[in-house]
């Protein structure tokens, strides 16, 4: 017998991927056509237009890279900096560290601005670094740090960067489609995300948007970027009317993204953000009422990804394994210094719903009890229900794990 695929259904309540709406999955089964077929070129144009709306930008250069969120990160570094350029990276978690590593591999002169994992970066820190290390070519910051559950308030930092003449690169991998990110209003120069978190599509594409100012700087480079595959000028020549072959676009993933973007815009961005805010708030209040401790504090607590401390004496891995095998629920473990210390619970895309929140609370309570740690599950569920009742937006969509 040759082996056959036999993949179980899961409730994907970790840091991504999130569950995929059946309408998005159905889009994956549309016919494969050529990457220069007029039908596919229309998908590209429509997706670029929808991405501009989701990113709230007029940027011409807005497209989806053939790769996961990390490809968007690497494309930013590869194109925006040259050897010897000074780059400030705001580091308050795992993904900030990943950006630092890329800056070094691409020959940038790295300046780290740091905050403790679980805290945001303060604007004064960036201001000081910009002054001390001028001229700075690029400032990179993570909007939603998925390793800590902290949302970075961007407005003040973005204004400082703009004033300094440096470019601003923002990681919106966990925020796009779940938390407001007004690209143009913040005057960001390069923003990247992924398909599989709050946009609720399968992994494999990285939506990016690039300001005109950043494109002008790229055009003035002394040498082309070290990465041919992630060269934004070559990618643009495929996405604009030149349609110059660059790579064979993963057409079915683009169909899924197109459908996911359509669903997000039909729901309405404001309604979608409120749905994510309500689910996150209910989950967080519920966990606290059960007697568990959250890592991130208000007002910097991210709604779409909640970090909760593993209670003393409880085995992180055993609880997560039991949730997965017995309940079909995936939650995430801690990264780096938080490994074994926290769980990461995502309420993204279709899972920003009352069903997902109540399911997570009761399952975590049950499994913790099985591991000898009693929590007040009834109080947690009651508090979450109360929070959801005062936020009707949360009910508008339901979890539909496929
Ligand atoms: C998930 C994530 C990434 C990496 O995205 P992949 O799709 O896994 O490559 C980068 N930054 C942040 C903040 C993330 O949450």
XYZ file of C-alpha atoms in Angstrom, residues 121-308:
188
model
C 9.886 49.737 23.123
C 9.664 53.370 24.280
C 9.792 56.153 21.691
C 12.558 57.969 23.615
C 14.835 54.965 23.144
C 14.445 55.223 19.377
C 14.893 58.973 19.470
C 18.147 58.613 21.385
C 19.476 55.917 19.047
C 18.601 57.991 15.973
C 20.532 60.933 17.429
C 23.526 58.945 18.619
C 23.979 56.863 15.461
C 23.024 59.324 12.686
C 22.886 58.875 9.766
C 20.578 55.865 10.046
C 19.330 54.207 6.889
C 16.521 52.075 8.320
C 14.563 51.525 11.525
C 12.863 48.126 11.845
C 10.138 47.341 14.342
C 7.643 44.537 14.982
C 4.056 45.804 15.291
C 2.693 42.663 16.970
C 5.430 40.627 18.700
C 4.014 37.113 18.544
C 6.585 35.732 20.973
C 5.405 37.997 23.825
C 1.840 39.097 23.012
C 2.820 42.773 23.029
C 1.445 45.288 20.540
C 3.872 48.087 19.808
C 2.257 51.559 19.731
C 3.718 52.808 16.466
C 2.565 56.387 15.933
C 5.162 58.205 18.019
C 8.078 56.094 16.799
C 6.945 56.389 13.174
C 6.888 60.192 13.448
C 10.427 60.251 14.878
C 11.758 58.010 12.128
C 10.113 60.082 9.415
C 11.611 63.260 10.854
C 15.106 61.716 10.926
C 15.064 60.833 7.227
C 15.508 57.107 7.889
C 13.212 54.515 6.323
C 10.738 52.642 8.532
C 10.118 48.907 8.143
C 7.217 47.367 10.059
C 6.544 43.662 10.713
C 2.771 43.231 10.493
C 2.880 39.443 10.193
C 0.548 38.883 13.148
C -1.423 42.132 12.945
C -2.579 42.513 9.327
C -6.307 41.836 9.091
C -6.773 41.648 12.864
C -5.376 44.898 14.268
C -5.541 48.272 12.540
C -2.391 49.235 10.660
C -2.814 52.537 8.774
C 0.264 52.265 6.555
C 0.020 55.688 4.903
C -1.168 57.593 7.960
C 1.879 56.273 9.847
C 4.157 57.065 6.886
C 5.749 53.640 6.990
C 8.041 52.730 4.102
C 7.915 48.973 4.008
C 5.369 46.699 5.667
C 5.230 42.918 5.366
C 2.825 40.259 6.553
C 1.760 36.673 5.900
C -1.324 34.893 4.637
C -1.909 32.422 7.499
C -2.537 34.461 10.640
C -5.298 37.106 10.872
C -6.013 36.909 7.127
C -7.018 33.278 7.650
C -5.511 31.793 4.474
C -3.084 28.874 4.075
C 0.605 29.711 4.625
C 2.794 30.453 1.632
C 2.339 34.094 0.636
C 3.724 37.297 2.118
C 1.783 40.482 1.318
C 4.063 43.530 1.241
C 3.670 47.240 0.537
C 6.470 49.696 -0.315
C 6.342 53.506 -0.205
C 7.418 55.645 -3.160
C 10.165 57.082 -0.976
C 11.552 53.594 -0.320
C 11.395 52.772 -4.027
C 13.404 55.885 -4.850
C 16.083 54.817 -2.358
C 16.115 51.303 -3.800
C 16.574 52.743 -7.297
C 19.687 54.592 -6.065
C 21.407 51.462 -4.725
C 25.063 51.054 -5.698
C 24.591 47.297 -6.151
C 21.508 45.159 -6.669
C 20.238 43.238 -3.619
C 22.112 40.016 -2.843
C 18.856 38.069 -3.226
C 17.682 37.718 -6.825
C 14.451 35.969 -5.834
C 13.458 38.755 -3.435
C 14.581 41.672 -5.655
C 11.671 44.116 -5.429
C 12.413 45.769 -8.778
C 12.256 42.411 -10.546
C 9.089 41.496 -8.638
C 7.508 44.769 -9.576
C 8.220 44.134 -13.260
C 6.122 40.962 -12.971
C 3.278 42.613 -11.034
C 2.977 45.765 -13.172
C 1.974 46.023 -16.842
C 5.373 44.736 -18.010
C 4.446 41.221 -16.785
C 8.065 40.148 -17.046
C 8.539 36.526 -16.002
C 10.278 36.316 -12.637
C 8.951 33.174 -10.937
C 6.061 30.785 -11.471
C 3.497 32.234 -9.091
C 1.892 29.662 -6.756
C -1.446 30.295 -8.471
C -3.682 28.278 -6.126
C -2.332 30.066 -3.050
C -3.108 33.339 -4.784
C -6.704 32.185 -5.345
C -6.979 31.503 -1.613
C -5.513 34.896 -0.719
C -7.894 36.609 -3.130
C -10.855 34.906 -1.439
C -9.508 35.638 2.050
C -9.079 39.327 1.197
C -12.568 39.465 -0.284
C -14.046 38.001 2.899
C -12.105 40.455 5.073
C -13.250 43.471 3.050
C -16.855 42.241 2.862
C -16.875 41.904 6.632
C -15.479 45.440 6.874
C -12.128 46.260 8.420
C -13.542 48.119 11.417
C -15.931 45.253 12.201
C -13.128 42.752 11.788
C -10.806 44.630 14.150
C -13.599 44.886 16.724
C -14.314 41.151 16.402
C -10.634 40.402 17.096
C -10.541 42.911 19.973
C -13.634 41.382 21.573
C -12.410 37.795 21.309
C -9.004 38.709 22.708
C -10.473 40.688 25.602
C -12.883 37.864 26.494
C -10.134 35.253 26.418
C -7.839 37.406 28.544
C -10.476 38.214 31.159
C -11.507 34.562 31.238
C -7.964 33.303 31.781
C -7.423 35.808 34.581
C -10.707 34.892 36.272
C -9.637 31.251 36.160
C -6.637 32.305 38.210
C -3.981 32.304 35.481
C -1.459 35.116 34.914
C -0.928 36.960 31.632
C 2.557 37.988 30.477
C 1.748 41.277 28.716
C 0.112 44.210 30.498
C -2.558 46.599 29.274
C -2.538 48.829 27.276
C 0.133 47.020 25.216
C -1.579 43.646 25.295
C -2.219 42.296 21.809
C -5.798 41.103 21.216
C -5.024 38.463 18.582
C -2.319 36.532 20.458
C -2.528 36.063 24.202
C 0.440 35.003 26.304
C -0.328 33.248 29.581
